[in-house]
mmCIF file of C-alpha atoms in Angstrom:
data_model
loop_
_atom_site.group_PDB
_atom_site.id
_atom_site.type_symbol
_atom_site.label_atom_id
_atom_site.label_comp_id
_atom_site.label_asym_id
_atom_site.label_seq_id
_atom_site.Cartn_x
_atom_site.Cartn_y
_atom_site.Cartn_z
ATOM 1 C CA UNK A 1 -0.237 0.142 -0.103
ATOM 2 C CA UNK A 2 1.446 3.276 -1.294
ATOM 3 C CA UNK A 3 2.816 5.718 2.076
ATOM 4 C CA UNK A 4 3.094 9.658 1.461
ATOM 5 C CA UNK A 5 6.437 8.994 1.660
ATOM 6 C CA UNK A 6 5.899 7.384 -2.021
ATOM 7 C CA UNK A 7 3.094 10.220 -3.101
ATOM 8 C CA UNK A 8 6.101 12.716 -2.523
ATOM 9 C CA UNK A 9 8.640 10.638 -4.044
ATOM 10 C CA UNK A 10 6.471 10.216 -7.864
ATOM 11 C CA UNK A 11 5.884 13.637 -7.848
ATOM 12 C CA UNK A 12 8.976 14.592 -7.053
ATOM 13 C CA UNK A 13 8.206 16.821 -3.697
ATOM 14 C CA UNK A 14 8.119 16.684 -0.182
ATOM 15 C CA UNK A 15 6.105 15.308 2.027
ATOM 16 C CA UNK A 16 5.036 18.446 3.624
ATOM 17 C CA UNK A 17 3.926 19.935 0.321
ATOM 18 C CA UNK A 18 0.988 16.403 0.503
ATOM 19 C CA UNK A 19 0.342 17.168 2.997
ATOM 20 C CA UNK A 20 -0.948 20.980 2.356
ATOM 21 C CA UNK A 21 -3.079 19.230 -0.872
ATOM 22 C CA UNK A 22 -4.396 16.709 0.989
ATOM 23 C CA UNK A 23 -5.351 18.890 3.616
ATOM 24 C CA UNK A 24 -6.345 21.876 1.329
ATOM 25 C CA UNK A 25 -3.294 24.074 3.915
ATOM 26 C CA UNK A 26 -1.581 26.260 2.596
ATOM 27 C CA UNK A 27 -1.112 27.133 -0.542
ATOM 28 C CA UNK A 28 0.602 24.636 -3.607
ATOM 29 C CA UNK A 29 1.818 26.311 -7.193
ATOM 30 C CA UNK A 30 -1.047 24.281 -9.695
ATOM 31 C CA UNK A 31 1.435 23.133 -11.379
ATOM 32 C CA UNK A 32 2.978 21.007 -8.447
ATOM 33 C CA UNK A 33 -0.958 19.952 -7.259
ATOM 34 C CA UNK A 34 -1.260 18.524 -10.368
ATOM 35 C CA UNK A 35 2.149 16.437 -10.259
ATOM 36 C CA UNK A 36 0.345 15.196 -7.150
ATOM 37 C CA UNK A 37 -2.874 15.340 -7.726
ATOM 38 C CA UNK A 38 -1.466 12.665 -11.111
ATOM 39 C CA UNK A 39 0.761 10.770 -8.869
ATOM 40 C CA UNK A 40 -1.449 9.947 -6.124
ATOM 41 C CA UNK A 41 -4.832 9.079 -8.497
ATOM 42 C CA UNK A 42 -1.106 5.976 -10.197
ATOM 43 C CA UNK A 43 -0.355 4.946 -6.689
ATOM 44 C CA UNK A 44 -4.236 4.659 -6.179
ATOM 45 C CA UNK A 45 -3.171 6.426 -2.751
ATOM 46 C CA UNK A 46 -5.366 6.202 0.109
ATOM 47 C CA UNK A 47 -5.309 9.345 2.953
ATOM 48 C CA UNK A 48 -5.149 7.218 7.007
ATOM 49 C CA UNK A 49 -7.427 9.194 8.365
ATOM 50 C CA UNK A 50 -5.177 8.883 11.951
ATOM 51 C CA UNK A 51 -2.137 9.678 9.765
ATOM 52 C CA UNK A 52 -3.333 12.776 8.398
ATOM 53 C CA UNK A 53 -4.778 13.634 11.825
ATOM 54 C CA UNK A 54 -0.446 13.691 12.211
ATOM 55 C CA UNK A 55 -0.277 16.295 10.234
ATOM 56 C CA UNK A 56 -3.000 19.101 10.640
ATOM 57 C CA UNK A 57 -3.497 17.871 14.745
ATOM 58 C CA UNK A 58 -7.281 16.802 14.201
ATOM 59 C CA UNK A 59 -7.854 13.681 14.127
ATOM 60 C CA UNK A 60 -11.395 14.712 11.603
ATOM 61 C CA UNK A 61 -13.107 12.218 14.972
ATOM 62 C CA UNK A 62 -15.379 12.218 17.227
ATOM 63 C CA UNK A 63 -16.351 9.502 19.986
ATOM 64 C CA UNK A 64 -19.973 9.605 20.808
ATOM 65 C CA UNK A 65 -20.482 6.838 23.742
ATOM 66 C CA UNK A 66 -24.236 4.682 24.255
ATOM 67 C CA UNK A 67 -24.926 2.336 27.164
ATOM 68 C CA UNK A 68 -26.552 0.130 24.351
ATOM 69 C CA UNK A 69 -25.670 0.968 20.210
ATOM 70 C CA UNK A 70 -29.643 -1.690 19.575
ATOM 71 C CA UNK A 71 -31.607 0.087 21.839
ATOM 72 C CA UNK A 72 -33.917 2.515 19.516
ATOM 73 C CA UNK A 73 -33.268 6.035 21.048
ATOM 74 C CA UNK A 74 -28.999 5.251 21.316
ATOM 75 C CA UNK A 75 -29.249 3.986 17.785
ATOM 76 C CA UNK A 76 -32.169 6.579 16.350
ATOM 77 C CA UNK A 77 -29.289 9.557 17.772
ATOM 78 C CA UNK A 78 -26.045 8.191 17.338
ATOM 79 C CA UNK A 79 -27.518 8.142 13.494
ATOM 80 C CA UNK A 80 -28.159 11.494 13.516
ATOM 81 C CA UNK A 81 -24.652 13.023 15.240
ATOM 82 C CA UNK A 82 -23.235 10.709 12.298
ATOM 83 C CA UNK A 83 -25.615 12.441 10.322
ATOM 84 C CA UNK A 84 -24.179 15.898 11.047
ATOM 85 C CA UNK A 85 -20.258 15.093 11.712
ATOM 86 C CA UNK A 86 -19.769 14.623 8.319
ATOM 87 C CA UNK A 87 -22.211 17.066 7.004
ATOM 88 C CA UNK A 88 -19.624 19.554 8.873
ATOM 89 C CA UNK A 89 -16.239 17.532 8.104
ATOM 90 C CA UNK A 90 -16.096 14.923 10.719
ATOM 91 C CA UNK A 91 -16.680 11.206 10.466
ATOM 92 C CA UNK A 92 -18.303 9.369 13.888
ATOM 93 C CA UNK A 93 -16.485 6.100 15.936
ATOM 94 C CA UNK A 94 -19.939 5.008 18.219
ATOM 95 C CA UNK A 95 -18.362 3.146 20.957
ATOM 96 C CA UNK A 96 -20.947 1.430 23.271
ATOM 97 C CA UNK A 97 -20.159 0.723 27.618
ATOM 98 C CA UNK A 98 -22.907 -2.032 27.759
ATOM 99 C CA UNK A 99 -23.597 0.672 30.350
ATOM 100 C CA UNK A 100 -20.682 -0.878 32.078
ATOM 101 C CA UNK A 101 -17.420 1.112 34.213
ATOM 102 C CA UNK A 102 -15.211 -0.404 33.311
ATOM 103 C CA UNK A 103 -15.400 0.065 29.457
ATOM 104 C CA UNK A 104 -17.061 2.783 30.112
ATOM 105 C CA UNK A 105 -13.604 3.826 31.834
ATOM 106 C CA UNK A 106 -11.331 1.704 29.046
ATOM 107 C CA UNK A 107 -12.629 3.796 26.184
ATOM 108 C CA UNK A 108 -12.261 7.503 28.696
ATOM 109 C CA UNK A 109 -8.717 6.133 29.261
ATOM 110 C CA UNK A 110 -8.149 5.436 24.855
ATOM 111 C CA UNK A 111 -9.904 8.144 23.479
ATOM 112 C CA UNK A 112 -7.723 10.782 25.540
ATOM 113 C CA UNK A 113 -5.882 9.771 23.389
ATOM 114 C CA UNK A 114 -4.387 11.432 19.965
ATOM 115 C CA UNK A 115 -7.794 9.318 18.276
ATOM 116 C CA UNK A 116 -10.235 11.415 18.589
ATOM 117 C CA UNK A 117 -10.205 15.617 18.100
ATOM 118 C CA UNK A 118 -13.693 15.092 20.773
ATOM 119 C CA UNK A 119 -16.192 12.973 22.890
ATOM 120 C CA UNK A 120 -19.750 12.662 23.140
ATOM 121 C CA UNK A 121 -21.249 11.149 25.821
ATOM 122 C CA UNK A 122 -24.662 9.904 26.382
ATOM 123 C CA UNK A 123 -23.578 6.986 30.012
ATOM 124 C CA UNK A 124 -22.450 8.872 33.671
ATOM 125 C CA UNK A 125 -21.024 6.129 35.161
ATOM 126 C CA UNK A 126 -18.031 7.829 36.058
ATOM 127 C CA UNK A 127 -17.477 9.916 39.523
ATOM 128 C CA UNK A 128 -17.131 13.755 38.497
ATOM 129 C CA UNK A 129 -13.041 14.226 39.040
ATOM 130 C CA UNK A 130 -12.635 11.910 35.289
ATOM 131 C CA UNK A 131 -15.434 13.809 33.631
ATOM 132 C CA UNK A 132 -13.506 16.885 35.032
ATOM 133 C CA UNK A 133 -9.617 16.247 33.861
ATOM 134 C CA UNK A 134 -10.532 15.133 30.644
ATOM 135 C CA UNK A 135 -8.306 16.250 28.682
ATOM 136 C CA UNK A 136 -10.477 16.489 25.504
ATOM 137 C CA UNK A 137 -13.619 18.484 24.766
ATOM 138 C CA UNK A 138 -16.768 16.880 25.992
ATOM 139 C CA UNK A 139 -20.384 17.357 25.434
ATOM 140 C CA UNK A 140 -22.744 15.255 28.438
ATOM 141 C CA UNK A 141 -26.195 14.271 27.171
ATOM 142 C CA UNK A 142 -28.969 13.855 29.587
ATOM 143 C CA UNK A 143 -25.865 13.956 32.543
ATOM 144 C CA UNK A 144 -25.174 17.948 34.461
ATOM 145 C CA UNK A 145 -21.578 17.519 35.374
ATOM 146 C CA UNK A 146 -19.929 20.974 35.617
ATOM 147 C CA UNK A 147 -20.775 24.331 33.975
ATOM 148 C CA UNK A 148 -17.829 23.724 31.845
ATOM 149 C CA UNK A 149 -18.837 20.562 30.257
ATOM 150 C CA UNK A 150 -21.452 21.993 28.735
ATOM 151 C CA UNK A 151 -25.250 19.212 28.332
ATOM 152 C CA UNK A 152 -27.506 18.899 26.288
ATOM 153 C CA UNK A 153 -30.866 17.058 26.505
ATOM 154 C CA UNK A 154 -34.989 17.299 26.710
ATOM 155 C CA UNK A 155 -37.454 19.174 28.321
ATOM 156 C CA UNK A 156 -38.433 15.738 30.749
ATOM 157 C CA UNK A 157 -39.856 17.607 33.107
ATOM 158 C CA UNK A 158 -41.778 19.307 30.183
ATOM 159 C CA UNK A 159 -42.690 14.833 28.753
ATOM 160 C CA UNK A 160 -43.311 14.182 32.744
ATOM 161 C CA UNK A 161 -46.403 16.856 32.364
ATOM 162 C CA UNK A 162 -47.196 15.504 29.187
ATOM 163 C CA UNK A 163 -47.948 12.406 30.017
ATOM 164 C CA UNK A 164 -49.552 13.042 32.929
ATOM 165 C CA UNK A 165 -52.666 15.385 31.760
ATOM 166 C CA UNK A 166 -52.754 12.703 29.191
ATOM 167 C CA UNK A 167 -53.540 10.117 31.713
ATOM 168 C CA UNK A 168 -56.196 12.587 33.958
ATOM 169 C CA UNK A 169 -57.894 12.977 30.319
ATOM 170 C CA UNK A 170 -58.432 9.530 29.516
ATOM 171 C CA UNK A 171 -59.514 8.288 33.265
ATOM 172 C CA UNK A 172 -56.808 6.657 34.188
ATOM 173 C CA UNK A 173 -56.671 6.358 38.399
ATOM 174 C CA UNK A 174 -54.270 3.848 38.953
ATOM 175 C CA UNK A 175 -51.110 4.246 36.620
ATOM 176 C CA UNK A 176 -47.657 1.956 36.676
ATOM 177 C CA UNK A 177 -43.886 3.431 35.116
ATOM 178 C CA UNK A 178 -41.036 1.808 33.872
ATOM 179 C CA UNK A 179 -38.341 3.277 35.205
ATOM 180 C CA UNK A 180 -34.638 2.295 35.789
ATOM 181 C CA UNK A 181 -32.934 1.549 39.319
ATOM 182 C CA UNK A 182 -29.940 4.290 38.458
ATOM 183 C CA UNK A 183 -32.272 6.205 36.727
ATOM 184 C CA UNK A 184 -31.347 9.544 39.048
ATOM 185 C CA UNK A 185 -28.703 9.862 38.342
ATOM 186 C CA UNK A 186 -30.036 11.055 34.315
ATOM 187 C CA UNK A 187 -31.602 13.989 33.274
ATOM 188 C CA UNK A 188 -34.437 12.083 32.327
ATOM 189 C CA UNK A 189 -35.483 10.922 35.323
ATOM 190 C CA UNK A 190 -37.253 14.342 35.938
ATOM 191 C CA UNK A 191 -40.271 13.138 33.786
ATOM 192 C CA UNK A 192 -40.200 9.807 35.683
ATOM 193 C CA UNK A 193 -41.111 12.535 39.148
ATOM 194 C CA UNK A 194 -43.444 14.814 37.665
ATOM 195 C CA UNK A 195 -45.788 11.709 36.021
ATOM 196 C CA UNK A 196 -46.158 10.728 39.573
ATOM 197 C CA UNK A 197 -46.466 14.946 41.527
ATOM 198 C CA UNK A 198 -49.093 15.445 39.138
ATOM 199 C CA UNK A 199 -50.668 11.863 39.183
ATOM 200 C CA UNK A 200 -50.714 11.992 42.507
ATOM 201 C CA UNK A 201 -51.870 15.775 43.519
ATOM 202 C CA UNK A 202 -54.717 14.770 41.457
ATOM 203 C CA UNK A 203 -56.048 12.274 43.162
ATOM 204 C CA UNK A 204 -54.657 9.547 40.351
ATOM 205 C CA UNK A 205 -52.121 6.446 41.655
ATOM 206 C CA UNK A 206 -49.277 6.651 40.763
ATOM 207 C CA UNK A 207 -46.220 3.675 40.741
ATOM 208 C CA UNK A 208 -43.059 3.053 40.259
ATOM 209 C CA UNK A 209 -41.326 -0.678 38.267
ATOM 210 C CA UNK A 210 -37.890 -0.251 38.716
ATOM 211 C CA UNK A 211 -35.191 -2.390 36.623
ATOM 212 C CA UNK A 212 -32.084 -2.681 35.454
ATOM 213 C CA UNK A 213 -33.115 -1.415 31.625
ATOM 214 C CA UNK A 214 -30.040 -2.621 30.189
ATOM 215 C CA UNK A 215 -31.187 -7.046 31.523
ATOM 216 C CA UNK A 216 -33.673 -6.499 29.063
ATOM 217 C CA UNK A 217 -34.549 -6.717 25.578
ATOM 218 C CA UNK A 218 -37.661 -7.461 23.960
ATOM 219 C CA UNK A 219 -38.627 -10.757 24.777
ATOM 220 C CA UNK A 220 -37.279 -10.309 29.473
ATOM 221 C CA UNK A 221 -39.863 -6.678 28.183
ATOM 222 C CA UNK A 222 -42.322 -8.730 27.751
ATOM 223 C CA UNK A 223 -42.911 -10.641 30.436
ATOM 224 C CA UNK A 224 -41.792 -7.980 32.746
ATOM 225 C CA UNK A 225 -45.297 -6.615 30.964
ATOM 226 C CA UNK A 226 -47.093 -10.239 31.222
ATOM 227 C CA UNK A 227 -46.570 -10.285 35.335
ATOM 228 C CA UNK A 228 -46.967 -6.437 36.170
ATOM 229 C CA UNK A 229 -50.664 -7.368 34.249
ATOM 230 C CA UNK A 230 -51.350 -10.558 35.500
ATOM 231 C CA UNK A 231 -50.380 -9.059 38.974
ATOM 232 C CA UNK A 232 -52.326 -5.848 39.231
ATOM 233 C CA UNK A 233 -55.263 -6.439 37.454
ATOM 234 C CA UNK A 234 -56.763 -3.152 38.146
ATOM 235 C CA UNK A 235 -53.699 -1.557 36.489
ATOM 236 C CA UNK A 236 -55.540 0.723 33.919
ATOM 237 C CA UNK A 237 -52.401 3.589 32.714
ATOM 238 C CA UNK A 238 -48.493 2.664 31.782
ATOM 239 C CA UNK A 239 -46.510 4.725 31.211
ATOM 240 C CA UNK A 240 -42.860 2.787 29.981
ATOM 241 C CA UNK A 241 -40.030 4.195 27.348
ATOM 242 C CA UNK A 242 -40.413 3.096 23.541
ATOM 243 C CA UNK A 243 -39.493 -0.891 23.348
ATOM 244 C CA UNK A 244 -41.034 -1.996 26.961
ATOM 245 C CA UNK A 245 -44.826 0.710 26.579
ATOM 246 C CA UNK A 246 -44.288 -1.350 22.881
ATOM 247 C CA UNK A 247 -44.626 -4.872 25.053
ATOM 248 C CA UNK A 248 -47.639 -4.529 27.246
ATOM 249 C CA UNK A 249 -49.070 -4.138 23.363
ATOM 250 C CA UNK A 250 -48.052 -7.647 23.497
ATOM 251 C CA UNK A 251 -48.644 -8.689 25.994
ATOM 252 C CA UNK A 252 -52.138 -7.386 26.300
ATOM 253 C CA UNK A 253 -52.839 -9.848 23.107
ATOM 254 C CA UNK A 254 -51.341 -13.105 24.710
ATOM 255 C CA UNK A 255 -54.035 -11.974 28.343
ATOM 256 C CA UNK A 256 -56.302 -11.159 25.928
ATOM 257 C CA UNK A 257 -56.878 -7.324 27.383
ATOM 258 C CA UNK A 258 -57.846 -4.271 24.729
ATOM 259 C CA UNK A 259 -55.866 -1.192 24.691
ATOM 260 C CA UNK A 260 -57.180 0.964 24.957
ATOM 261 C CA UNK A 261 -60.167 0.395 27.373
ATOM 262 C CA UNK A 262 -58.692 -2.422 29.395
ATOM 263 C CA UNK A 263 -55.863 0.145 30.296
ATOM 264 C CA UNK A 264 -53.635 3.521 28.492
ATOM 265 C CA UNK A 265 -50.601 2.984 27.208
ATOM 266 C CA UNK A 266 -48.117 6.693 27.175
ATOM 267 C CA UNK A 267 -44.375 6.101 25.286
ATOM 268 C CA UNK A 268 -41.013 7.739 25.832
ATOM 269 C CA UNK A 269 -38.672 8.755 23.544
ATOM 270 C CA UNK A 270 -40.914 8.312 19.858
ATOM 271 C CA UNK A 271 -38.424 6.246 17.511
ATOM 272 C CA UNK A 272 -39.802 4.030 14.759
ATOM 273 C CA UNK A 273 -40.623 1.085 17.222
ATOM 274 C CA UNK A 274 -43.648 2.959 18.606
ATOM 275 C CA UNK A 275 -45.147 3.134 15.073
ATOM 276 C CA UNK A 276 -44.678 -0.028 14.382
ATOM 277 C CA UNK A 277 -46.700 -2.259 16.105
ATOM 278 C CA UNK A 278 -50.800 -3.624 15.827
ATOM 279 C CA UNK A 279 -51.267 0.042 17.170
ATOM 280 C CA UNK A 280 -49.250 3.646 17.116
ATOM 281 C CA UNK A 281 -48.985 4.451 20.771
ATOM 282 C CA UNK A 282 -49.447 7.729 22.733
ATOM 283 C CA UNK A 283 -45.582 8.798 23.100
ATOM 284 C CA UNK A 284 -44.288 11.456 24.443
ATOM 285 C CA UNK A 285 -41.439 13.269 21.564
ATOM 286 C CA UNK A 286 -37.646 13.504 22.374
ATOM 287 C CA UNK A 287 -36.767 15.714 19.099
ATOM 288 C CA UNK A 288 -34.109 13.205 18.058
ATOM 289 C CA UNK A 289 -33.070 15.166 15.013
ATOM 290 C CA UNK A 290 -32.899 18.444 17.236
ATOM 291 C CA UNK A 291 -30.519 16.714 20.200
ATOM 292 C CA UNK A 292 -28.229 15.227 17.204
ATOM 293 C CA UNK A 293 -27.992 18.934 16.241
ATOM 294 C CA UNK A 294 -27.265 20.687 19.305
ATOM 295 C CA UNK A 295 -24.455 18.223 20.380
ATOM 296 C CA UNK A 296 -22.873 18.586 17.402
ATOM 297 C CA UNK A 297 -22.689 22.060 17.794
ATOM 298 C CA UNK A 298 -21.266 22.773 21.185
ATOM 299 C CA UNK A 299 -18.436 19.481 20.746
ATOM 300 C CA UNK A 300 -17.704 21.976 17.356
ATOM 301 C CA UNK A 301 -17.428 24.632 18.754
ATOM 302 C CA UNK A 302 -15.266 22.913 21.799
ATOM 303 C CA UNK A 303 -13.162 21.544 19.623
ATOM 304 C CA UNK A 304 -12.784 24.348 17.042
ATOM 305 C CA UNK A 305 -13.269 27.726 18.184
ATOM 306 C CA UNK A 306 -12.327 26.893 22.365
ATOM 307 C CA UNK A 307 -15.868 28.571 23.765
ATOM 308 C CA UNK A 308 -18.908 26.766 25.146
ATOM 309 C CA UNK A 309 -21.982 27.808 23.527
ATOM 310 C CA UNK A 310 -24.571 27.456 26.548
ATOM 311 C CA UNK A 311 -23.607 25.327 28.724
ATOM 312 C CA UNK A 312 -27.127 23.978 29.521
ATOM 313 C CA UNK A 313 -29.216 23.120 25.783
ATOM 314 C CA UNK A 314 -32.756 21.983 26.612
ATOM 315 C CA UNK A 315 -34.598 20.446 23.945
ATOM 316 C CA UNK A 316 -38.332 21.033 23.669
ATOM 317 C CA UNK A 317 -40.579 18.119 24.052
ATOM 318 C CA UNK A 318 -44.483 17.656 22.295
ATOM 319 C CA UNK A 319 -46.994 15.139 22.511
ATOM 320 C CA UNK A 320 -48.085 12.870 19.285
ATOM 321 C CA UNK A 321 -50.969 10.978 19.864
ATOM 322 C CA UNK A 322 -52.166 7.536 18.667
ATOM 323 C CA UNK A 323 -54.540 5.008 18.873
ATOM 324 C CA UNK A 324 -53.138 3.950 22.426
ATOM 325 C CA UNK A 325 -54.759 6.461 24.463
ATOM 326 C CA UNK A 326 -58.434 7.758 25.220
ATOM 327 C CA UNK A 327 -58.378 11.455 22.605
ATOM 328 C CA UNK A 328 -59.219 14.990 25.092
ATOM 329 C CA UNK A 329 -63.494 15.151 26.384
ATOM 330 C CA UNK A 330 -64.629 18.582 26.812
ATOM 331 C CA UNK A 331 -62.720 20.276 28.822
ATOM 332 C CA UNK A 332 -60.615 19.127 31.857
ATOM 333 C CA UNK A 333 -59.158 20.819 34.950
ATOM 334 C CA UNK A 334 -55.734 18.990 36.626
ATOM 335 C CA UNK A 335 -53.876 20.496 39.413
ATOM 336 C CA UNK A 336 -50.541 20.409 38.636
#
């Protein structure tokens, strides 16, 4: 495989001149540029992104840490972030930690080298000091570390309010919500706090069922849904992320229950899974494309300008009506 030095030798120029052509930086005489481009073509030279990065002190790569690469929300978010980065001349390195502290620590140690220009992280299991001491530009998703590390998050408090209103409008009296056992570390937990507060202030039972979400695939969620429904006959409302919400729909079919007649379902996230069921699920939607755009905007500002645009960026959220809840009948009042 040809190297940058092979190209330089064939074109009879210095390697640094070839580098200027590859990086489109600095002046190179047109006739010299033509010779270099001809040599590149004849040698079938493919520039190594990391080697180019060493010349210009920039890798052109940004890492994204996610807790699970197959989770619908994170896979969708990663897809949007990749598109945003590519538009801006960067590539994405995707790192899945499986929500494991050791794995996250290993990735963070590796990324401290010149392999990437910055990191967008959707995981936050390490100690605060480890993030503060990280020597690369860092943007967090859904977790506040300190004011010097920008955060991008949805308005989860509003998300919980929208879900609560929908259960109230649907006439529900006994709602369960599925949440992570350690979700209090992340801002998305605010939706559960907000939901429970509003439901209880309107004399509606609200019961949290805590799980470690990374231990479950769809079949695991389906077993959980069937168990919950069989043990709690009074349930008339279910609030959960997209995948477990879909599992409750399937469980209803297997248990000869009818949605929304027997119980309503409101999902949280708004990924493709909410529209790939027997019924379209009523969903509180996180605007993933905007989250991605804001995360990329923040990380590029840190890398290229060394500045923080906003220490905290909040993205709006909305309710998408589906077929798993009842529409409002007349004027409904509720206590906030």
